[in-house]
Short mmCIF file of C-alpha atoms in Angstrom, two decimals:
data_model
loop_
_atom_site.label_atom_id
_atom_site.label_comp_id
_atom_site.label_asym_id
_atom_site.label_seq_id
_atom_site.Cartn_x
_atom_site.Cartn_y
_atom_site.Cartn_z
CA MET A 579 -18.43 0.42 2.69
CA ASN A 580 -17.38 0.83 6.33
CA PHE A 581 -13.90 1.29 4.91
CA TYR A 582 -15.03 4.16 2.73
CA ARG A 583 -16.91 5.79 5.59
CA THR A 584 -13.73 5.49 7.68
CA THR A 585 -11.75 7.13 4.88
CA ARG A 586 -14.27 10.02 4.71
CA LEU A 587 -14.04 10.45 8.48
CA MET A 588 -10.24 10.69 8.29
CA LEU A 589 -10.34 13.37 5.57
CA SER A 590 -13.46 15.32 6.62
CA GLY A 591 -13.43 14.88 10.40
CA ALA A 592 -15.68 12.64 12.43
CA ALA A 593 -18.08 15.44 13.22
CA PHE A 594 -18.63 16.41 9.60
CA PHE A 595 -20.11 13.09 8.55
CA SER A 596 -22.38 13.17 11.56
CA LEU A 597 -23.43 16.67 10.63
CA ALA A 598 -24.24 15.52 7.12
CA GLY A 599 -27.10 13.53 8.60
CA SER A 600 -28.50 16.48 10.49
CA ALA A 601 -28.30 18.61 7.40
CA PHE A 602 -31.43 17.27 5.73
CA ALA A 603 -34.28 18.51 7.90
CA LEU A 604 -36.56 19.94 5.17
CA ASP A 605 -40.03 19.24 6.58
CA GLY A 606 -39.03 18.29 10.08
CA THR A 607 -40.19 14.91 11.31
CA ASP A 608 -40.14 13.04 7.99
CA LEU A 609 -36.68 14.17 6.96
CA LEU A 610 -35.11 13.70 10.38
CA LYS A 611 -36.67 10.25 10.54
CA LYS A 612 -35.06 9.30 7.23
CA ILE A 613 -31.75 10.84 8.22
CA ASN A 614 -31.70 8.92 11.47
CA ALA A 615 -32.63 5.74 9.61
CA ALA A 616 -29.65 6.22 7.29
CA TYR A 617 -27.37 7.22 10.17
CA ALA A 618 -28.43 4.21 12.21
CA ALA A 619 -26.03 2.05 10.18
CA GLN A 620 -23.23 3.76 12.09
CA GLY A 621 -25.18 3.96 15.31
CA GLY A 622 -26.50 7.09 16.98
CA THR A 623 -29.17 9.73 16.62
CA ILE A 624 -29.32 13.28 15.31
CA ALA A 625 -31.51 16.04 16.71
CA ALA A 626 -32.23 19.72 16.03
CA GLU A 627 -33.91 21.98 18.57
CA SER A 628 -35.69 23.87 15.79
CA VAL A 629 -35.87 24.05 12.00
CA ASP A 630 -36.32 27.30 10.04
CA ILE A 631 -37.28 27.04 6.37
CA ASP A 632 -36.93 29.91 3.89
CA GLY A 633 -37.60 28.71 0.34
CA THR A 634 -34.94 26.09 -0.42
CA THR A 635 -32.76 27.18 2.51
CA VAL A 636 -33.06 25.30 5.77
CA THR A 637 -31.45 26.38 9.03
CA LEU A 638 -31.06 23.83 11.79
CA LYS A 639 -30.70 25.31 15.28
CA ASN A 640 -28.81 23.76 18.19
CA VAL A 641 -27.99 20.51 16.42
CA THR A 642 -26.66 17.62 18.53
CA VAL A 643 -25.36 14.21 17.55
CA LYS A 644 -25.44 11.30 20.00
CA PRO A 645 -23.45 8.19 19.10
CA THR A 646 -24.57 4.85 20.51
CA GLY A 647 -23.25 4.49 24.03
CA GLY A 648 -21.76 7.99 23.98
CA GLU A 649 -22.63 11.49 25.09
CA SER A 650 -24.37 14.08 22.92
CA LEU A 651 -22.05 16.23 20.85
CA PRO A 652 -23.25 19.84 20.45
CA ILE A 653 -22.78 21.09 16.88
CA GLY A 654 -24.61 24.42 16.71
CA GLU A 655 -26.35 25.99 13.74
CA ILE A 656 -26.17 24.43 10.28
CA THR A 657 -27.33 26.13 7.10
CA LEU A 658 -28.54 24.03 4.19
CA SER A 659 -29.01 25.56 0.76
CA GLY A 660 -30.64 24.21 -2.37
CA VAL A 661 -32.72 21.61 -0.54
CA GLU A 662 -35.00 19.50 -2.74
CA GLU A 663 -37.22 16.49 -2.15
CA ASP A 664 -36.83 13.70 -4.71
CA GLU A 665 -39.77 11.96 -6.38
CA ASP A 666 -39.00 8.79 -4.45
CA GLY A 667 -39.19 10.59 -1.11
CA GLY A 668 -35.47 11.10 -0.59
CA TYR A 669 -33.70 14.47 -0.32
CA TYR A 670 -30.88 16.32 -2.07
CA ILE A 671 -28.95 19.30 -0.68
CA GLU A 672 -26.61 21.43 -2.75
CA GLU A 673 -24.55 22.51 0.24
CA ALA A 674 -24.43 22.20 4.00
CA ALA A 675 -22.42 24.88 5.83
CA PHE A 676 -21.27 24.15 9.38
CA PRO A 677 -20.17 26.57 12.09
CA ASP A 678 -16.49 27.42 12.48
CA ILE A 679 -14.55 25.56 15.14
CA ASN A 680 -12.76 27.46 17.90
CA LYS A 681 -11.93 25.28 20.89
CA THR A 682 -9.36 25.81 23.63
CA GLN A 683 -8.29 23.20 26.15
CA ASP A 684 -5.13 22.86 28.28
CA GLY A 685 -3.45 25.77 26.52
CA VAL A 686 -4.15 24.39 23.03
CA THR A 687 -6.52 26.21 20.66
CA VAL A 688 -7.91 24.55 17.53
CA THR A 689 -9.62 26.66 14.87
CA ALA A 690 -11.14 25.64 11.54
CA GLN A 691 -13.16 27.58 8.99
CA GLU A 692 -15.21 27.05 5.83
CA LEU A 693 -16.61 23.64 6.77
CA THR A 694 -18.96 22.44 4.06
CA LEU A 695 -20.42 19.35 2.42
CA GLY A 696 -21.82 19.49 -1.10
CA GLY A 697 -24.18 17.38 -3.19
CA ILE A 698 -25.62 15.47 -0.24
CA SER A 699 -28.14 12.71 -0.93
CA VAL A 700 -30.27 11.04 1.72
CA PRO A 701 -32.22 7.94 0.66
CA ALA A 702 -35.94 7.49 1.04
CA THR A 703 -35.34 3.91 2.20
CA PRO A 704 -31.83 3.16 3.49
CA GLY A 705 -30.22 -0.20 4.07
CA GLY A 706 -30.62 -1.73 0.61
CA ASP A 707 -28.01 -3.29 -1.64
CA THR A 708 -27.64 -0.43 -4.12
CA LEU A 709 -25.87 2.91 -3.86
CA ASP A 710 -29.11 4.89 -4.00
CA THR A 711 -30.02 3.46 -0.60
CA MET A 712 -26.93 4.98 1.01
CA MET A 713 -26.38 8.48 2.35
CA LEU A 714 -23.58 10.01 0.27
CA TYR A 715 -22.04 13.38 -0.50
CA GLU A 716 -20.17 14.62 -3.58
CA THR A 717 -17.72 17.05 -1.97
CA ALA A 718 -16.35 17.89 1.47
CA HIS A 719 -14.25 20.93 2.29
CA ILE A 720 -12.37 22.36 5.26
CA GLY A 721 -10.74 25.77 4.96
CA PRO A 722 -7.83 27.03 7.05
CA LEU A 723 -7.16 24.94 10.16
CA LYS A 724 -4.71 25.94 12.89
CA VAL A 725 -3.45 24.53 16.17
CA VAL A 726 -1.93 27.05 18.57
CA LYS A 727 -0.19 26.01 21.78
CA ASP A 728 0.76 28.59 24.41
CA GLY A 729 0.45 31.36 21.84
CA ALA A 730 2.60 29.69 19.16
CA GLU A 731 1.24 28.07 15.99
CA VAL A 732 2.41 24.44 15.96
CA PHE A 733 0.31 23.09 13.10
CA SER A 734 -1.68 24.48 10.18
CA LEU A 735 -3.52 23.25 7.12
CA LEU A 736 -4.43 25.48 4.20
CA GLU A 737 -7.42 23.36 3.17
CA SER A 738 -8.67 19.83 2.66
CA ASN A 739 -11.01 18.54 -0.02
CA MET A 740 -12.77 15.27 -0.72
CA ASN A 741 -14.61 14.38 -3.93
CA LEU A 742 -16.85 11.42 -4.71
CA THR A 743 -18.05 10.68 -8.25
CA LEU A 744 -20.83 8.16 -8.79
CA ARG A 745 -20.43 6.15 -11.98
CA GLU A 746 -23.13 6.58 -14.60
CA ASP A 747 -24.23 2.95 -14.37
CA GLU A 748 -24.17 3.19 -10.54
CA SER A 749 -21.82 0.20 -10.41
CA GLY A 750 -19.65 2.05 -7.92
CA PHE A 751 -17.85 5.33 -7.39
CA ASP A 752 -14.44 6.95 -7.63
CA PHE A 753 -13.04 9.26 -4.98
CA ASP A 754 -10.07 11.49 -4.31
CA GLY A 755 -8.96 13.79 -1.54
CA ALA A 756 -6.17 16.06 -0.40
CA PHE A 757 -4.79 17.81 2.66
CA LYS A 758 -3.02 20.80 1.15
CA SER A 759 -0.05 22.72 2.53
CA MET A 760 0.28 21.10 5.93
CA LYS A 761 2.84 22.80 8.19
CA ALA A 762 4.19 21.56 11.51
CA ASP A 763 6.56 23.43 13.82
CA LEU A 764 8.58 20.86 15.76
CA THR A 765 10.91 23.38 17.43
CA LYS A 766 8.71 23.40 20.53
CA THR A 767 9.50 19.76 21.30
CA GLU A 768 10.57 19.57 24.95
CA ASP A 769 12.21 16.14 25.09
CA ALA A 770 15.98 16.70 24.72
CA GLN A 771 16.66 13.50 22.75
CA SER A 772 13.80 14.13 20.36
CA LYS A 773 14.83 17.75 19.95
CA ASP A 774 18.37 16.68 19.05
CA ALA A 775 17.09 14.19 16.45
CA ILE A 776 14.77 16.80 14.94
CA GLU A 777 17.65 19.27 14.58
CA LYS A 778 20.06 16.72 13.10
CA LEU A 779 17.41 15.56 10.62
CA ALA A 780 16.48 19.18 9.76
CA LEU A 781 12.84 18.58 10.61
CA GLN A 782 12.24 21.74 12.63
CA HIS A 783 9.67 22.91 10.11
CA VAL A 784 7.84 20.23 8.13
CA GLN A 785 5.66 21.11 5.16
CA GLY A 786 3.81 18.97 2.64
CA ASP A 787 0.62 17.47 1.29
CA ILE A 788 -1.37 14.28 1.73
CA THR A 789 -3.33 13.01 -1.28
CA MET A 790 -5.40 9.96 -2.05
CA LYS A 791 -7.27 8.37 -4.95
CA GLY A 792 -9.41 5.28 -5.03
CA ALA A 793 -12.52 3.51 -6.20
CA TRP A 794 -15.14 1.09 -4.92
CA GLU A 795 -16.97 -1.32 -7.24
CA LEU A 796 -20.26 -2.54 -5.86
CA ALA A 797 -20.81 -6.07 -7.25
CA PRO A 798 -17.43 -7.68 -6.54
CA GLY A 799 -16.84 -5.41 -3.57
CA THR A 800 -13.50 -4.26 -4.93
CA ILE A 801 -11.80 -1.45 -3.02
CA ASP A 802 -8.83 -0.06 -4.94
CA ILE A 803 -6.73 2.59 -3.21
CA SER A 804 -4.36 3.55 -6.00
CA GLU A 805 -2.75 6.40 -4.08
CA PHE A 806 -2.38 7.37 -0.46
CA ALA A 807 0.64 9.64 -0.56
CA PHE A 808 2.52 11.62 2.09
CA ASP A 809 4.70 14.14 0.24
CA PHE A 810 6.87 16.42 2.40
CA THR A 811 9.45 18.97 1.28
CA ASN A 812 13.09 17.95 1.86
CA VAL A 813 11.90 14.63 3.26
CA GLY A 814 10.36 12.45 0.58
CA LYS A 815 7.15 10.94 -0.72
CA LEU A 816 5.67 7.78 0.78
CA ASN A 817 2.90 6.30 -1.35
CA LEU A 818 0.74 3.41 -0.16
CA GLY A 819 -1.75 1.46 -2.23
CA PHE A 820 -3.78 -1.72 -1.98
CA LYS A 821 -6.61 -3.59 -3.62
CA ILE A 822 -8.99 -6.09 -2.04
CA SER A 823 -12.25 -7.68 -3.19
CA GLY A 824 -15.26 -9.09 -1.37
CA TYR A 825 -16.17 -5.88 0.45
CA THR A 826 -19.74 -5.94 -0.84
CA MET A 827 -22.87 -4.29 0.52
CA ALA A 828 -23.81 -7.60 2.13
CA PHE A 829 -20.38 -7.77 3.79
CA MET A 830 -20.76 -4.22 5.06
CA LYS A 831 -24.22 -4.93 6.48
CA SER A 832 -22.99 -8.08 8.23
CA MET A 833 -20.16 -6.08 9.79
CA GLN A 834 -22.54 -3.36 10.96
CA ASP A 835 -24.88 -5.95 12.47
CA ALA A 836 -21.99 -7.58 14.32
CA MET A 837 -20.94 -4.22 15.76
CA LYS A 838 -24.49 -3.40 16.82
CA GLU A 839 -24.81 -6.72 18.62
CA SER A 840 -21.51 -6.09 20.37
CA GLU A 841 -22.57 -2.62 21.51
CA ALA A 842 -25.90 -3.96 22.79
CA ASN A 843 -24.24 -6.64 24.95
CA PRO A 844 -23.73 -5.29 28.50
CA ASN A 845 -20.96 -7.83 29.12
CA LYS A 846 -18.11 -5.97 27.39
CA GLU A 847 -15.56 -8.76 27.64
CA GLN A 848 -17.99 -11.25 26.15
CA SER A 849 -19.10 -8.79 23.47
CA GLN A 850 -15.51 -8.14 22.38
CA GLN A 851 -14.82 -11.86 22.09
CA ALA A 852 -17.99 -12.37 20.06
CA LEU A 853 -17.14 -9.42 17.84
CA GLY A 854 -13.64 -10.78 17.26
CA LEU A 855 -14.99 -14.15 16.19
CA ALA A 856 -17.56 -12.51 13.93
CA MET A 857 -14.87 -10.41 12.27
CA LEU A 858 -12.69 -13.47 11.72
CA GLY A 859 -15.61 -15.15 10.01
CA LEU A 860 -16.29 -12.13 7.83
CA MET A 861 -12.64 -11.86 6.82
CA GLN A 862 -13.02 -15.18 5.02
CA GLN A 863 -15.10 -13.37 2.43
CA LEU A 864 -12.26 -11.02 1.49
CA SER A 865 -9.48 -11.59 -1.03
CA PHE A 866 -6.16 -9.82 -1.47
CA GLU A 867 -5.41 -8.57 -4.99
CA ALA A 868 -2.47 -6.20 -4.76
CA ALA A 869 -0.48 -3.80 -2.60
CA GLN A 870 2.41 -1.42 -3.02
CA VAL A 871 4.62 0.73 -0.81
CA ARG A 872 6.97 3.17 -2.53
CA PHE A 873 9.29 5.79 -1.05
CA ASP A 874 10.87 8.51 -3.18
CA ASP A 875 13.69 10.17 -1.29
CA ALA A 876 14.08 13.94 -1.07
CA SER A 877 17.27 14.07 1.03
CA ILE A 878 16.03 12.58 4.33
CA THR A 879 17.89 9.29 3.82
CA LYS A 880 21.36 10.86 3.90
CA ARG A 881 20.52 12.88 7.00
CA ALA A 882 19.07 9.79 8.67
CA LEU A 883 22.23 7.80 7.91
CA ASP A 884 24.41 10.63 9.23
CA TYR A 885 22.36 10.88 12.41
CA ALA A 886 22.22 7.11 13.00
CA GLY A 887 25.94 6.89 12.34
CA SER A 888 26.70 9.66 14.83
CA GLN A 889 24.96 7.61 17.51
CA GLN A 890 27.42 4.78 16.80
CA ASN A 891 30.50 6.99 16.38
CA MET A 892 30.69 6.42 12.64
CA SER A 893 29.99 8.36 9.46
CA GLY A 894 26.85 8.14 7.41
CA LYS A 895 28.66 6.15 4.73
CA GLN A 896 29.95 3.70 7.31
CA MET A 897 26.42 3.32 8.66
CA ALA A 898 25.14 2.62 5.12
CA ASP A 899 27.87 -0.01 4.60
CA SER A 900 26.97 -1.57 7.94
CA LEU A 901 23.29 -1.80 6.95
CA LYS A 902 24.19 -3.36 3.61
CA ALA A 903 26.24 -6.02 5.40
CA MET A 904 23.54 -6.73 8.00
CA THR A 905 20.60 -7.02 5.59
CA PRO A 906 21.38 -10.47 4.08
CA ILE A 907 22.29 -11.85 7.52
CA MET A 908 18.97 -10.78 8.99
CA LEU A 909 16.99 -12.01 5.97
CA ALA A 910 18.73 -15.39 6.00
CA GLN A 911 16.78 -16.26 9.15
CA LEU A 912 13.52 -16.07 7.15
CA ASN A 913 14.58 -18.84 4.76
CA ILE A 914 13.39 -17.06 1.61
CA PRO A 915 16.47 -17.07 -0.66
CA GLU A 916 14.85 -15.44 -3.71
CA LEU A 917 13.41 -12.53 -1.76
CA GLN A 918 16.58 -12.28 0.31
CA ASN A 919 18.65 -11.66 -2.81
CA ALA A 920 16.17 -9.16 -4.22
CA VAL A 921 15.91 -7.20 -0.96
CA SER A 922 19.68 -7.15 -0.47
CA ALA A 923 20.23 -5.89 -4.02
CA ALA A 924 17.54 -3.21 -3.63
CA VAL A 925 18.90 -2.04 -0.27
CA ASN A 926 22.44 -1.82 -1.66
CA THR A 927 21.28 0.16 -4.68
CA PHE A 928 19.18 2.53 -2.60
CA LEU A 929 21.79 3.20 0.07
CA ASP A 930 24.48 3.85 -2.54
CA ASP A 931 22.27 6.40 -4.32
CA PRO A 932 18.98 7.10 -2.46
CA LYS A 933 16.26 7.72 -5.04
CA SER A 934 13.38 5.29 -4.57
CA LEU A 935 12.54 2.01 -2.85
CA THR A 936 9.49 -0.03 -3.86
CA VAL A 937 7.82 -3.11 -2.39
CA LYS A 938 5.03 -4.68 -4.46
CA ALA A 939 2.71 -7.60 -3.81
CA ALA A 940 0.86 -8.77 -6.92
CA PRO A 941 -0.30 -12.41 -6.93
CA GLU A 942 -1.36 -13.92 -10.26
CA LYS A 943 -4.93 -14.19 -8.96
CA PRO A 944 -6.74 -12.92 -5.85
CA VAL A 945 -5.68 -14.69 -2.66
CA PRO A 946 -8.41 -15.36 -0.03
CA PHE A 947 -7.52 -13.91 3.36
CA PRO A 948 -7.79 -17.32 5.09
CA THR A 949 -5.03 -18.55 2.77
CA ILE A 950 -2.83 -15.66 3.84
CA VAL A 951 -3.52 -16.30 7.52
CA GLY A 952 -2.83 -20.01 7.09
CA ALA A 953 0.47 -19.36 5.36
CA ALA A 954 1.50 -16.82 8.00
CA MET A 955 0.82 -19.30 10.80
CA GLY A 956 2.02 -22.50 9.18
CA ALA A 957 4.75 -21.54 6.72
CA PRO A 958 5.58 -17.81 6.91
CA ASN A 959 8.50 -18.24 4.51
CA THR A 960 5.99 -19.03 1.73
CA LEU A 961 4.13 -15.71 2.08
CA PRO A 962 6.31 -13.77 -0.39
CA GLN A 963 5.57 -16.39 -3.06
CA VAL A 964 1.86 -16.59 -2.17
CA LEU A 965 1.51 -12.81 -2.45
CA GLY A 966 3.91 -12.31 -5.33
CA VAL A 967 6.21 -9.94 -3.42
CA LYS A 968 8.91 -8.06 -5.31
CA VAL A 969 11.37 -5.41 -4.14
CA SER A 970 13.22 -2.87 -6.28
CA ALA A 971 15.16 0.36 -5.97
CA ASN A 972 15.67 3.49 -8.07
CA ASP A 973 13.18 2.45 -10.74
#
């Protein structure tokens, strides 16, 4: 579950998840106590200077979040609407609205609007082994976001959304998210070499979307990221996916406990070593099921070949021919003939007519992580067979 929380942080912003905890102060002490109990799994405390209640609307004033070992982060005023107390003593909030962001530092101004979380549930008793003991939300939204440097807009995002759907039998949940219409202006790059590369690759103005889809199944601890795609106009689409099992609630709790122990140890060097050993032990509970990396070209490959060739005083076609000749020579050192032939064939096909390039790993049955580590250390040339690696192009 730490993985899922990390994913939510990436898509919603670290502050938003923290704010979700502070957004449940319905009757003051009791609710904040339960919120802090649920938030304690990540470490830290949440506080509000005052709480105003008007029917089912709750306004939290001067909210601050203090992570373990860190300084308090001022949030401001948060408005909660549709607040209800469940029969079991937990709470549900239809929507939490957070203050807009407008921060300037070293000539860079970051603004963000329409920050909300929807369908927030806080458990009466957190820390159990079922989903109803976890603090979850159904939707997360960020409106327009902009980054302005020295008066010029260098990055913008139209909006981002995250959705979580709990399965009816509560065996797990499905989730999806998107960063829509991202724009980056790279013309302000100051480094001469980088500026030249950007111009030759026609990347002065980059625009695209990032999307993801996945699921988490509670009992076997299966995390399945079916899509994590970076799709940019006139560049291409890179889609990553993977599936692992063993990431159960018990695994998550053991990981959280190990991190808490590490943070509590004043000897940082010793705590890091202990944490590393604990993580290695926990990794033995995980198994690899599948992974895929696919790139669909949208003209960047030809420009990249032309640019790389120009650095070697050759044409793009000559650079492609050079890469095709070098690929089997480089792969021969790995002593994996079957994969060598497949990779060489895929590279040749792709460079002759850039459309798509796909690398898949799909073993016949789940492979425990210790087996993967052992193969990597003892016989790395067996890894492709252990993981069922296949490479293809233009399919």
